PDB file of C-alpha atoms and ligand atoms in Angstrom:
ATOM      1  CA  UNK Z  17      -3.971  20.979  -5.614  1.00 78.00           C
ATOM      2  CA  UNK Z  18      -0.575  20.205  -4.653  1.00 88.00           C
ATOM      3  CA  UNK Z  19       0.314  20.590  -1.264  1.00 90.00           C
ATOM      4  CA  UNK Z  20       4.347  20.739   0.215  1.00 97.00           C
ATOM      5  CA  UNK Z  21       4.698  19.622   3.578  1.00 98.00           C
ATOM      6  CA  UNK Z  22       6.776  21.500   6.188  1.00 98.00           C
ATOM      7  CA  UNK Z  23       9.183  19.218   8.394  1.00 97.00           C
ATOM      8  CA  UNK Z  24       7.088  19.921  11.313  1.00 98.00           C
ATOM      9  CA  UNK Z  25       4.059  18.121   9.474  1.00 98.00           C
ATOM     10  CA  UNK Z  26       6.753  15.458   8.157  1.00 98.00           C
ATOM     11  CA  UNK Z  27       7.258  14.549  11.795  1.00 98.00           C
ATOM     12  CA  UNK Z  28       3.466  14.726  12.419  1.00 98.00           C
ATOM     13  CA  UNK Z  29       3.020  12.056   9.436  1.00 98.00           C
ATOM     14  CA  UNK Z  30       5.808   9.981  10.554  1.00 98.00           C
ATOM     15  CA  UNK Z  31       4.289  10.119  13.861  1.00 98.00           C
ATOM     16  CA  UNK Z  32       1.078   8.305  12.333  1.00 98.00           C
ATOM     17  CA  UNK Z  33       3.538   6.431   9.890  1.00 98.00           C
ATOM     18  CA  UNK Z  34       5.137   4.752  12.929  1.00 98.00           C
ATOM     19  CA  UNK Z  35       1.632   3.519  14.431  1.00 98.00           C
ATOM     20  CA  UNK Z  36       0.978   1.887  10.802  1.00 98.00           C
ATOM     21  CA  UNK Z  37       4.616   0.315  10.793  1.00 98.00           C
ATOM     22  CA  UNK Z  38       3.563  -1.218  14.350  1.00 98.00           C
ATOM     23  CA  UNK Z  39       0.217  -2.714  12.945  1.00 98.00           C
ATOM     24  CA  UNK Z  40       1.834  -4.308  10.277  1.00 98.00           C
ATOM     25  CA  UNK Z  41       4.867  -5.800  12.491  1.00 98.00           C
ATOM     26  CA  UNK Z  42       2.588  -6.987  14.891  1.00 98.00           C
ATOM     27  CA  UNK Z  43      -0.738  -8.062  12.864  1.00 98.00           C
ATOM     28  CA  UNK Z  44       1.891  -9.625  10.272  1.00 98.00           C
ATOM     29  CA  UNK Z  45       3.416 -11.967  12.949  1.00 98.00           C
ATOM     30  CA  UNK Z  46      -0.403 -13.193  13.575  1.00 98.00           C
ATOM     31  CA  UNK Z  47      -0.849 -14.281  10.199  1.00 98.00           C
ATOM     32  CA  UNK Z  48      -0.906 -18.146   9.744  1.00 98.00           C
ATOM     33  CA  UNK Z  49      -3.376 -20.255   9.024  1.00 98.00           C
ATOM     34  CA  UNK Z  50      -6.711 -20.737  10.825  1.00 98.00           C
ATOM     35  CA  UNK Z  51      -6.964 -16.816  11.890  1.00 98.00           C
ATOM     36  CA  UNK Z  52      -9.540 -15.307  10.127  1.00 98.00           C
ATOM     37  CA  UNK Z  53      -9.532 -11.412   8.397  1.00 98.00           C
ATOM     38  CA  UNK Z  54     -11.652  -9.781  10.694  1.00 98.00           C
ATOM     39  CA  UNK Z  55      -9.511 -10.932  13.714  1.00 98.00           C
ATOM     40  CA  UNK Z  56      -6.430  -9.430  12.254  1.00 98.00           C
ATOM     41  CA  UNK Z  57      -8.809  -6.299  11.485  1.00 98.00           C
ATOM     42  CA  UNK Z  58      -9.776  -6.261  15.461  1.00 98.00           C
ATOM     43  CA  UNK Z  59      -6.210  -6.044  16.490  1.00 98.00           C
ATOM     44  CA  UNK Z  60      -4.838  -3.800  14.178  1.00 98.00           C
ATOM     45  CA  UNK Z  61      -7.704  -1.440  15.094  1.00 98.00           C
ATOM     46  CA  UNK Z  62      -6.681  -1.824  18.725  1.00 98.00           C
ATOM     47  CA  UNK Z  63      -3.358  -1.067  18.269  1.00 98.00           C
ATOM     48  CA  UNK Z  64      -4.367   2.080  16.442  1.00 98.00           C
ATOM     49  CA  UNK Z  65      -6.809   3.480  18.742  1.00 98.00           C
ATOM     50  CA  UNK Z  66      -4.595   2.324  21.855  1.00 98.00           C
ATOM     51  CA  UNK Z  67      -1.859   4.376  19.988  1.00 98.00           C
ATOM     52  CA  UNK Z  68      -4.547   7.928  20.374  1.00 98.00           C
ATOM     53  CA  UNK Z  69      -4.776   7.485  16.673  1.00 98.00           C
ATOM     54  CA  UNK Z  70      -8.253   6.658  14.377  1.00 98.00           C
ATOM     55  CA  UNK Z  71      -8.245   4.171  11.108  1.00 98.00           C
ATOM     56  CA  UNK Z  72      -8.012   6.031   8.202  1.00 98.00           C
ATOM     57  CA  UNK Z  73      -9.924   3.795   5.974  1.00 98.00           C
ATOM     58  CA  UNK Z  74     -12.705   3.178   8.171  1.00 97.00           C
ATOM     59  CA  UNK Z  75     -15.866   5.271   6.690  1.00 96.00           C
ATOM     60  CA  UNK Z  76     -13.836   5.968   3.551  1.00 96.00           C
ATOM     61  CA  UNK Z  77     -15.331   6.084   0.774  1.00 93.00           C
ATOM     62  CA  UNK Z  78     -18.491   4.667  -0.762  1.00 90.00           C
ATOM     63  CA  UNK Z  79     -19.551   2.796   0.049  1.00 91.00           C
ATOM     64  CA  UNK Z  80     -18.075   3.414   3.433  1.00 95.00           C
ATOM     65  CA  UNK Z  81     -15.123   0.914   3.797  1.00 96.00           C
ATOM     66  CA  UNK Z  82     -16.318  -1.124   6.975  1.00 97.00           C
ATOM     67  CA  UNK Z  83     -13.152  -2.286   8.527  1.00 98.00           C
ATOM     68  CA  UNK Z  84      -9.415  -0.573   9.795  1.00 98.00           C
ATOM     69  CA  UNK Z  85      -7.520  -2.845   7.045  1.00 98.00           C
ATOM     70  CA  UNK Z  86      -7.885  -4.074   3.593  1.00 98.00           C
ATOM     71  CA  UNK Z  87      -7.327  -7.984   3.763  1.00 98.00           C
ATOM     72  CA  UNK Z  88      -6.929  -9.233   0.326  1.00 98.00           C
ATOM     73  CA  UNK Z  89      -5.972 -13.196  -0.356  1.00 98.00           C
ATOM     74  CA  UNK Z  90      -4.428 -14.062  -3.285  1.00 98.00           C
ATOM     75  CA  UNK Z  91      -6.200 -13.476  -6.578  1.00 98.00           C
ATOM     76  CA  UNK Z  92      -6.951 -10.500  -4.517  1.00 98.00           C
ATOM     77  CA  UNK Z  93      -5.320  -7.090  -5.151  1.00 98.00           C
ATOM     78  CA  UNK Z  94      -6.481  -4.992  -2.959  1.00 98.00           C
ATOM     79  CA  UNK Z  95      -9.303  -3.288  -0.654  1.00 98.00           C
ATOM     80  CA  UNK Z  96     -10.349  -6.755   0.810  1.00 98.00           C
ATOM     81  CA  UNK Z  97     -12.986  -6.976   3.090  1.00 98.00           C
ATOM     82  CA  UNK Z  98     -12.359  -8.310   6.166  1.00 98.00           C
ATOM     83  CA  UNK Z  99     -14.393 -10.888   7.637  1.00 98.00           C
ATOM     84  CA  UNK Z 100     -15.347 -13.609  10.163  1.00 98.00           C
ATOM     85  CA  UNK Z 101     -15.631 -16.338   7.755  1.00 98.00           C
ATOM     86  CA  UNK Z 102     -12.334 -15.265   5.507  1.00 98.00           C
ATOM     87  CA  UNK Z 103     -10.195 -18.025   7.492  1.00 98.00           C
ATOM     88  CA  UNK Z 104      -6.410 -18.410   6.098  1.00 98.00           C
ATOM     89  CA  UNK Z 105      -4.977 -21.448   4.869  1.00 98.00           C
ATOM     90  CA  UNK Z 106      -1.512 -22.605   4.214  1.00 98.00           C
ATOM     91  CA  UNK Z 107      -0.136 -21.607   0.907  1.00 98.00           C
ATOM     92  CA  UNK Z 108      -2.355 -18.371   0.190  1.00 99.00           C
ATOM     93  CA  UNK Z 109      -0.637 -15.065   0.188  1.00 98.00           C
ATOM     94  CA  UNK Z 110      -2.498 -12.178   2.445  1.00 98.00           C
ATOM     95  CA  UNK Z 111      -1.546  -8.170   1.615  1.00 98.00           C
ATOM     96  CA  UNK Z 112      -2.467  -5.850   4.387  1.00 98.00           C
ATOM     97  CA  UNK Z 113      -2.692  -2.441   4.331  1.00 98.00           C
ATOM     98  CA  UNK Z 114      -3.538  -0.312   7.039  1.00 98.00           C
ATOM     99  CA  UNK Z 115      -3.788   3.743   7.620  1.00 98.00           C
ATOM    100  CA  UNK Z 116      -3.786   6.023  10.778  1.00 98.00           C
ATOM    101  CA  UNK Z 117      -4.748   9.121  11.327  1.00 98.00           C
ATOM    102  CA  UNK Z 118      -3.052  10.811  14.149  1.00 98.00           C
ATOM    103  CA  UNK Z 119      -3.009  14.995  14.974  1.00 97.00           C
ATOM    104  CA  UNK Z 120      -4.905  15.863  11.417  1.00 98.00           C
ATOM    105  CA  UNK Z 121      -2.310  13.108   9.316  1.00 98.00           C
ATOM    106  CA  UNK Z 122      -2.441  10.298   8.055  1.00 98.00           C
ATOM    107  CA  UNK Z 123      -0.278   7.664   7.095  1.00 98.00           C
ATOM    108  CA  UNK Z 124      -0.548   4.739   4.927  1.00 98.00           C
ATOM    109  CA  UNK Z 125       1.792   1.026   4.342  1.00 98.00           C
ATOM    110  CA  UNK Z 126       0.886  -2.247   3.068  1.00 98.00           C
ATOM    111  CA  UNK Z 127       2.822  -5.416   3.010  1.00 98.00           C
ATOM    112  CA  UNK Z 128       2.197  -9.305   1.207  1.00 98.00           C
ATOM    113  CA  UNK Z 129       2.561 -11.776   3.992  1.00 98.00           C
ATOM    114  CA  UNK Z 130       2.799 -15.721   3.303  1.00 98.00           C
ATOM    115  CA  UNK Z 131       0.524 -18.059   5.407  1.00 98.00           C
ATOM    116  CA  UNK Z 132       2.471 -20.803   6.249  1.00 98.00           C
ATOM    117  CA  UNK Z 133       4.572 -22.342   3.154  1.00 98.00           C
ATOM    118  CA  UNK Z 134       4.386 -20.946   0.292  1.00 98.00           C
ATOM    119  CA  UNK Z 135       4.955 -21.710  -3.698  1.00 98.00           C
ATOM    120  CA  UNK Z 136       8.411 -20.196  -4.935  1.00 98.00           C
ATOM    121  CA  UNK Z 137       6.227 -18.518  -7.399  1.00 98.00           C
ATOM    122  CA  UNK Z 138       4.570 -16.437  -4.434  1.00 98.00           C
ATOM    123  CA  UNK Z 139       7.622 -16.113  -2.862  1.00 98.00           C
ATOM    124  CA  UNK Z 140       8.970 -14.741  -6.053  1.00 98.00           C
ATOM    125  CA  UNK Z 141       5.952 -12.203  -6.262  1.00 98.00           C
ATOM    126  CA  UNK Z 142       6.326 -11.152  -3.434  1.00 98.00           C
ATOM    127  CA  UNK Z 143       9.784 -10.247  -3.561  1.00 98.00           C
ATOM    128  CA  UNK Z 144       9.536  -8.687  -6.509  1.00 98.00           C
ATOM    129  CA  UNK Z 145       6.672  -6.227  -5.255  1.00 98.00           C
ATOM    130  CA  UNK Z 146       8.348  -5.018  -2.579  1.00 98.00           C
ATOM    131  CA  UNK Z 147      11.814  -4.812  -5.270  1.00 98.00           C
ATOM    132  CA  UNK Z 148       9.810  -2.721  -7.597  1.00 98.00           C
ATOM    133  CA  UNK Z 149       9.014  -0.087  -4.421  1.00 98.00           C
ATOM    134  CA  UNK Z 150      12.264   0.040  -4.305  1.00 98.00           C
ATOM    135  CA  UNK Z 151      13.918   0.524  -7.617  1.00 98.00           C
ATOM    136  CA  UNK Z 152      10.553   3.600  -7.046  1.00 98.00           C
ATOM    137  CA  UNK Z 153      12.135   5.250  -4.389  1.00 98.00           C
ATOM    138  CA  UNK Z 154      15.334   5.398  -5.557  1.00 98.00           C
ATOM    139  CA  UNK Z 155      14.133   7.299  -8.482  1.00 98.00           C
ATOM    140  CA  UNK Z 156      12.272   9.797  -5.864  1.00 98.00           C
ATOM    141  CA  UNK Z 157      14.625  12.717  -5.634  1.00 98.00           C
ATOM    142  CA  UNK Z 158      14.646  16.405  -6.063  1.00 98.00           C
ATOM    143  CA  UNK Z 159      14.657  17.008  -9.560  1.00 97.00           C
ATOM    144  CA  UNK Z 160      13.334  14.212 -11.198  1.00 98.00           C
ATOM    145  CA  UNK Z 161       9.919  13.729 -12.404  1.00 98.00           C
ATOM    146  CA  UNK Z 162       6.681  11.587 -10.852  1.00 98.00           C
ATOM    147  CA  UNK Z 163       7.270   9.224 -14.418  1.00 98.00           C
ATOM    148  CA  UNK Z 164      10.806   8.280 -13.363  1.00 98.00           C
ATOM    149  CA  UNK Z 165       9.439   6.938 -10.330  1.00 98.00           C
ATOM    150  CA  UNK Z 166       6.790   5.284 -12.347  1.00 98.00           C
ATOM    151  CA  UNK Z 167       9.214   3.876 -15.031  1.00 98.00           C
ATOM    152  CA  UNK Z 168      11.380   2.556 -12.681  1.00 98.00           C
ATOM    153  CA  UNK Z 169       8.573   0.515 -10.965  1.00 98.00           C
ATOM    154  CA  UNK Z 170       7.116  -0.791 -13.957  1.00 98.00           C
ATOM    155  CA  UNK Z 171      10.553  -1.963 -15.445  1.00 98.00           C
ATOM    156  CA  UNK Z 172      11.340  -4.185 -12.408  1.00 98.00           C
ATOM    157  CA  UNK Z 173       8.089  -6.001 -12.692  1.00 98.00           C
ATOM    158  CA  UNK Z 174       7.820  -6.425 -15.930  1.00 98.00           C
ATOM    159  CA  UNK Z 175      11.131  -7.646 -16.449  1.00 98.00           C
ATOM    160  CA  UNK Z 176      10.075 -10.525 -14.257  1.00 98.00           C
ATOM    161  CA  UNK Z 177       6.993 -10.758 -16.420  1.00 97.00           C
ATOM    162  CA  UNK Z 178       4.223  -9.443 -14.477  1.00 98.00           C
ATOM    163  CA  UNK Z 179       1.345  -7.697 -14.443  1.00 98.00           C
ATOM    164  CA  UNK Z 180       1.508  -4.316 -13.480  1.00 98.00           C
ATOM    165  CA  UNK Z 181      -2.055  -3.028 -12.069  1.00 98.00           C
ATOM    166  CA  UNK Z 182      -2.620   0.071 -14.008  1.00 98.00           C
ATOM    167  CA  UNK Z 183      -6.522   0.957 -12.964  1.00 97.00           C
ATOM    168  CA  UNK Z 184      -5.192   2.285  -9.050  1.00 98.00           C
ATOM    169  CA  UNK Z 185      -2.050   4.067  -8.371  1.00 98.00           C
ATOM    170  CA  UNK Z 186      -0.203   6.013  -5.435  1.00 98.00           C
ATOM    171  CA  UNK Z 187      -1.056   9.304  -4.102  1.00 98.00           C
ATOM    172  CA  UNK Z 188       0.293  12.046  -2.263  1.00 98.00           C
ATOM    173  CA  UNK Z 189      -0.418  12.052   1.590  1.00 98.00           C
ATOM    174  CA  UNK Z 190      -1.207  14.125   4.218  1.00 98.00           C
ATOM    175  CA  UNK Z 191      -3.930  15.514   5.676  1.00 98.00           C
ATOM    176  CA  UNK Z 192      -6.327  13.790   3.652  1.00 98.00           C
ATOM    177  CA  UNK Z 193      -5.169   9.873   3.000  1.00 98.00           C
ATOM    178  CA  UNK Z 194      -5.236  10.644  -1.039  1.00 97.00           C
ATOM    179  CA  UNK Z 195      -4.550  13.830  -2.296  1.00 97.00           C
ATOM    180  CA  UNK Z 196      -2.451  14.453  -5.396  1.00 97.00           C
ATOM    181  CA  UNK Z 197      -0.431  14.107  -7.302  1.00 98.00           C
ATOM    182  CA  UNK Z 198      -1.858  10.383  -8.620  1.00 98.00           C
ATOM    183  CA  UNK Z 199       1.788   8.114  -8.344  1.00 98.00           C
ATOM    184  CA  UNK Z 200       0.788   5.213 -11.092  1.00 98.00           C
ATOM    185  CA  UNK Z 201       3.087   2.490 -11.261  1.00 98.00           C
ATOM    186  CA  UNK Z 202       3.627   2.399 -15.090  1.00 98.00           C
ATOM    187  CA  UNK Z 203       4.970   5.456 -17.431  1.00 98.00           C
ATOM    188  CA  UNK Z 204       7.764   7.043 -18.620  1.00 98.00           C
ATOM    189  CA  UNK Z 205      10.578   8.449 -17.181  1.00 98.00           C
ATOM    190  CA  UNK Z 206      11.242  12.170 -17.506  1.00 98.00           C
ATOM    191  CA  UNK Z 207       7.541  12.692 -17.608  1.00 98.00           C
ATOM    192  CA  UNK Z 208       5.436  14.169 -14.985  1.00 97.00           C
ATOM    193  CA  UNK Z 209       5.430  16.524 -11.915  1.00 97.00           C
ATOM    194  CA  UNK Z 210       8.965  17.319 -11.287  1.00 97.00           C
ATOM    195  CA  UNK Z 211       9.584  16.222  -7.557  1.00 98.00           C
ATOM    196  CA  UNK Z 212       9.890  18.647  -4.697  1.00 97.00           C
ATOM    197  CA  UNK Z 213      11.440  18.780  -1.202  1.00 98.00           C
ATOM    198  CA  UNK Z 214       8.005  18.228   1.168  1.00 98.00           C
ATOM    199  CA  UNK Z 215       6.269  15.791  -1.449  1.00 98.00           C
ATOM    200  CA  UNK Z 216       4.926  13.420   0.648  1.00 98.00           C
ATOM    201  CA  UNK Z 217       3.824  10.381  -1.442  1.00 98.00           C
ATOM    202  CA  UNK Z 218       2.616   6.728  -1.227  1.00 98.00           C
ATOM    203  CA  UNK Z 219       4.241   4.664  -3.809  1.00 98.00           C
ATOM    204  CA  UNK Z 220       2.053   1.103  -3.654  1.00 98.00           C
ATOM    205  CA  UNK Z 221       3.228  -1.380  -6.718  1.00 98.00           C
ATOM    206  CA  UNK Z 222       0.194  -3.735  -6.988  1.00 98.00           C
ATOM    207  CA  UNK Z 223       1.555  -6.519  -9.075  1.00 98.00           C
ATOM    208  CA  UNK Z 224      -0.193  -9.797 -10.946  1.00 98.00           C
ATOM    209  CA  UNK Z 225       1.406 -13.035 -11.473  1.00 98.00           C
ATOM    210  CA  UNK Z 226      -0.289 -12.528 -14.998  1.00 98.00           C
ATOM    211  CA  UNK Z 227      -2.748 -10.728 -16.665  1.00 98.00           C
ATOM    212  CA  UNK Z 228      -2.665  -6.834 -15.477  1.00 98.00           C
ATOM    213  CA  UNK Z 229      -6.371  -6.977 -16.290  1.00 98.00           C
ATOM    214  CA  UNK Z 230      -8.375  -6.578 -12.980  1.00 98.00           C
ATOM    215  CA  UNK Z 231     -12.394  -6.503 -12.021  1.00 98.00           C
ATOM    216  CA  UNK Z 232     -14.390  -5.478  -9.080  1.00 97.00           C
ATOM    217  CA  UNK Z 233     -16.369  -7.680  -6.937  1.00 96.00           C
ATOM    218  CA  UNK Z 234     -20.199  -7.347  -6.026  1.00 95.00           C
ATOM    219  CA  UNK Z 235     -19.073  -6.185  -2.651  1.00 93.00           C
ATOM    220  CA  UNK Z 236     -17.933  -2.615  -4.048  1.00 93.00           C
ATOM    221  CA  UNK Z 237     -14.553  -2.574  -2.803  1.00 96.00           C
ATOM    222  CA  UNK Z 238     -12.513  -5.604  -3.357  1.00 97.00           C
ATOM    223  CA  UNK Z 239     -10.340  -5.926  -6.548  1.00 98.00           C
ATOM    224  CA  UNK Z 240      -9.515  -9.324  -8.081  1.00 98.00           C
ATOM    225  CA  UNK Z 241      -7.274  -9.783 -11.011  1.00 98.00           C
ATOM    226  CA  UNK Z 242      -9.014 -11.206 -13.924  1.00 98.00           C
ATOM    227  CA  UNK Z 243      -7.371 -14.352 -14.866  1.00 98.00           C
ATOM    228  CA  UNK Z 244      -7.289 -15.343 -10.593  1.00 98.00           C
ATOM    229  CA  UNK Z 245      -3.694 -15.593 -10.429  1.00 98.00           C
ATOM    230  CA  UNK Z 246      -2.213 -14.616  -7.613  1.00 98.00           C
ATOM    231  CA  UNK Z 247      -1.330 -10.437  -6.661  1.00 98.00           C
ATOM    232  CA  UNK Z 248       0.968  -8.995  -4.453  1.00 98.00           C
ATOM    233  CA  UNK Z 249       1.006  -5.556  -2.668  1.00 98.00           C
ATOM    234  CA  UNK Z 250       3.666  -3.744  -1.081  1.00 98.00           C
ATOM    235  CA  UNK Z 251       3.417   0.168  -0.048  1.00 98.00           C
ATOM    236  CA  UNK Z 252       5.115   2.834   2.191  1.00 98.00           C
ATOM    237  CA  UNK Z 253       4.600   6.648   2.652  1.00 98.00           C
ATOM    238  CA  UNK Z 254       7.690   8.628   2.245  1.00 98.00           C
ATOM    239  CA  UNK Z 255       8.737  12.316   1.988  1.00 98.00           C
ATOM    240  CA  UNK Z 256      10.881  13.646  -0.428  1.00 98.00           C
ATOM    241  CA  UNK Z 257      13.375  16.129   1.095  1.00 98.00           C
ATOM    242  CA  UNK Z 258      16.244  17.791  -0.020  1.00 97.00           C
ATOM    243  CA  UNK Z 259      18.857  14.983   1.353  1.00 97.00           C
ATOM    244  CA  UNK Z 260      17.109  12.241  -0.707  1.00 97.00           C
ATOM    245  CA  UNK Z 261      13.577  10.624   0.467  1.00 98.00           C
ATOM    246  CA  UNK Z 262      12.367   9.439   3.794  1.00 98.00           C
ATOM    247  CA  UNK Z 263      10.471   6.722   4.609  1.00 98.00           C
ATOM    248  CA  UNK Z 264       7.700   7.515   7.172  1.00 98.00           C
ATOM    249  CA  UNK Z 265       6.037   4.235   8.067  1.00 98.00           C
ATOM    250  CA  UNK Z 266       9.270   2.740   9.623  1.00 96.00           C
ATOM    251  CA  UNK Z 267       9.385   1.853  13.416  1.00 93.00           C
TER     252      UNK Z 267
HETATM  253 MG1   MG R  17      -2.429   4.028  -0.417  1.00 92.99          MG
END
């Protein structure tokens, strides 16, 4: 069921939304190499908690996700386990995303960070990624339909000639860290839920270097693309209001 958000429980989630933005600013600058996962998991979960909020993926799921952040390194996609022995070298290519819950919302971002010095090819993914959010959200107004925001997404990436993760997608946010509508990141435009003012979505592009193709690991949870070529992840919860859409994991 579709739930519209009021813009008293917009400023709830971008209460949340700016915890998340803080994790990521501050766990990101702690990313080089030598630092394991879980250590980057221990402080973002501090910074959460210190903040009166709880980590939204911790419990999720089954089975339960174990840890406040997914940590996942290079032929990685996403949901990444963190871990004691995961140390980070120079030249891989981390994504971390992270969700609070704060006052019954949540809130949910990711970012690709480089450890050290990186290929251009990274770089390039990277980039890209976070383009192909954006190219989304422009496409996320009143009016227009959940495929535009899709199309637009897909288009970027692709035209770059990459692999667009189809098996996961975005989701709508709020008090519950997925509830609909899905927000895939492949389709076609004027297709789909029309948008509303109080949508609150979170648009994640998950793109491959090269094959879209992805498999799950023994461990449940992580996703690694087929062909072990690198993956890069880059998300932000927004709301979609009458004057055009909002991001809510900003500082
Ligand atoms: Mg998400």
């Amino acid at each position: 069921m579709l739930k519209l958000k009021t813009p008293e429980e917009i400023a709830r989630i971008r209460n949340a939304g700016r915890i998340v933005a803080t994790v990521l600013d501050q766990v990101g600058q702690m990313v080089r190499p030598g630092i394991s996962t879980l250590a980057l998991d221990a402080a973002a979960e501090a910074i959460i908690r210190q903040a009166g909020a709880t980590p939204s993926f911790k419990g999720y799921g089954d089975p339960p996700f174990p840890a406040s952040i997914c940590a996942s390194i290079d032929d990685e996609v996403v949901h990444g386990i963190p871990n004691a022995n995961r140390v980070l070298r120079e030249g891989q290519i981390i994504s971390i995303d992270v969700g609070a819950y704060l006052e019954g919302f949540h809130a949910d971002a990711a970012r690709t960070f480089p450890v050290g010095t990186i290929t251009q090819a990274k770089a390039d993914l990277i980039r890209v990624t976070e383009e192909s959010f954006w190219a989304g959200f422009a496409q996320a107004v009143v009016g227009n339909r959940i495929g535009d925001i899709s199309a637009a997404v897909q288009a970027k990436a692709e035209a770059h000639a990459y692999g667009v993760v189809q098996e996961l997608t975005g989701h709508g946010v709020g008090r519950h860290l997925h509830e609909d509508p899905d927000l895939p990141n492949f389709g076609h435009a004027g297709r789909g839920l029309r948008l509303e003012a109080g949508l609150v979505l979170a648009m994640e592009p998950m793109v491959n270097q090269g094959t879209r193709q992805v498999a799950i690991k023994e461990d449940g949870w992580t996703i690694v693309t087929k062909d072990h070529k690198p993956s890069a992840h880059y998300e932000n919860t927004f709301a979609i209001t009458a004057d055009g859409p909002i991001i809510l994991t900003a500082l």
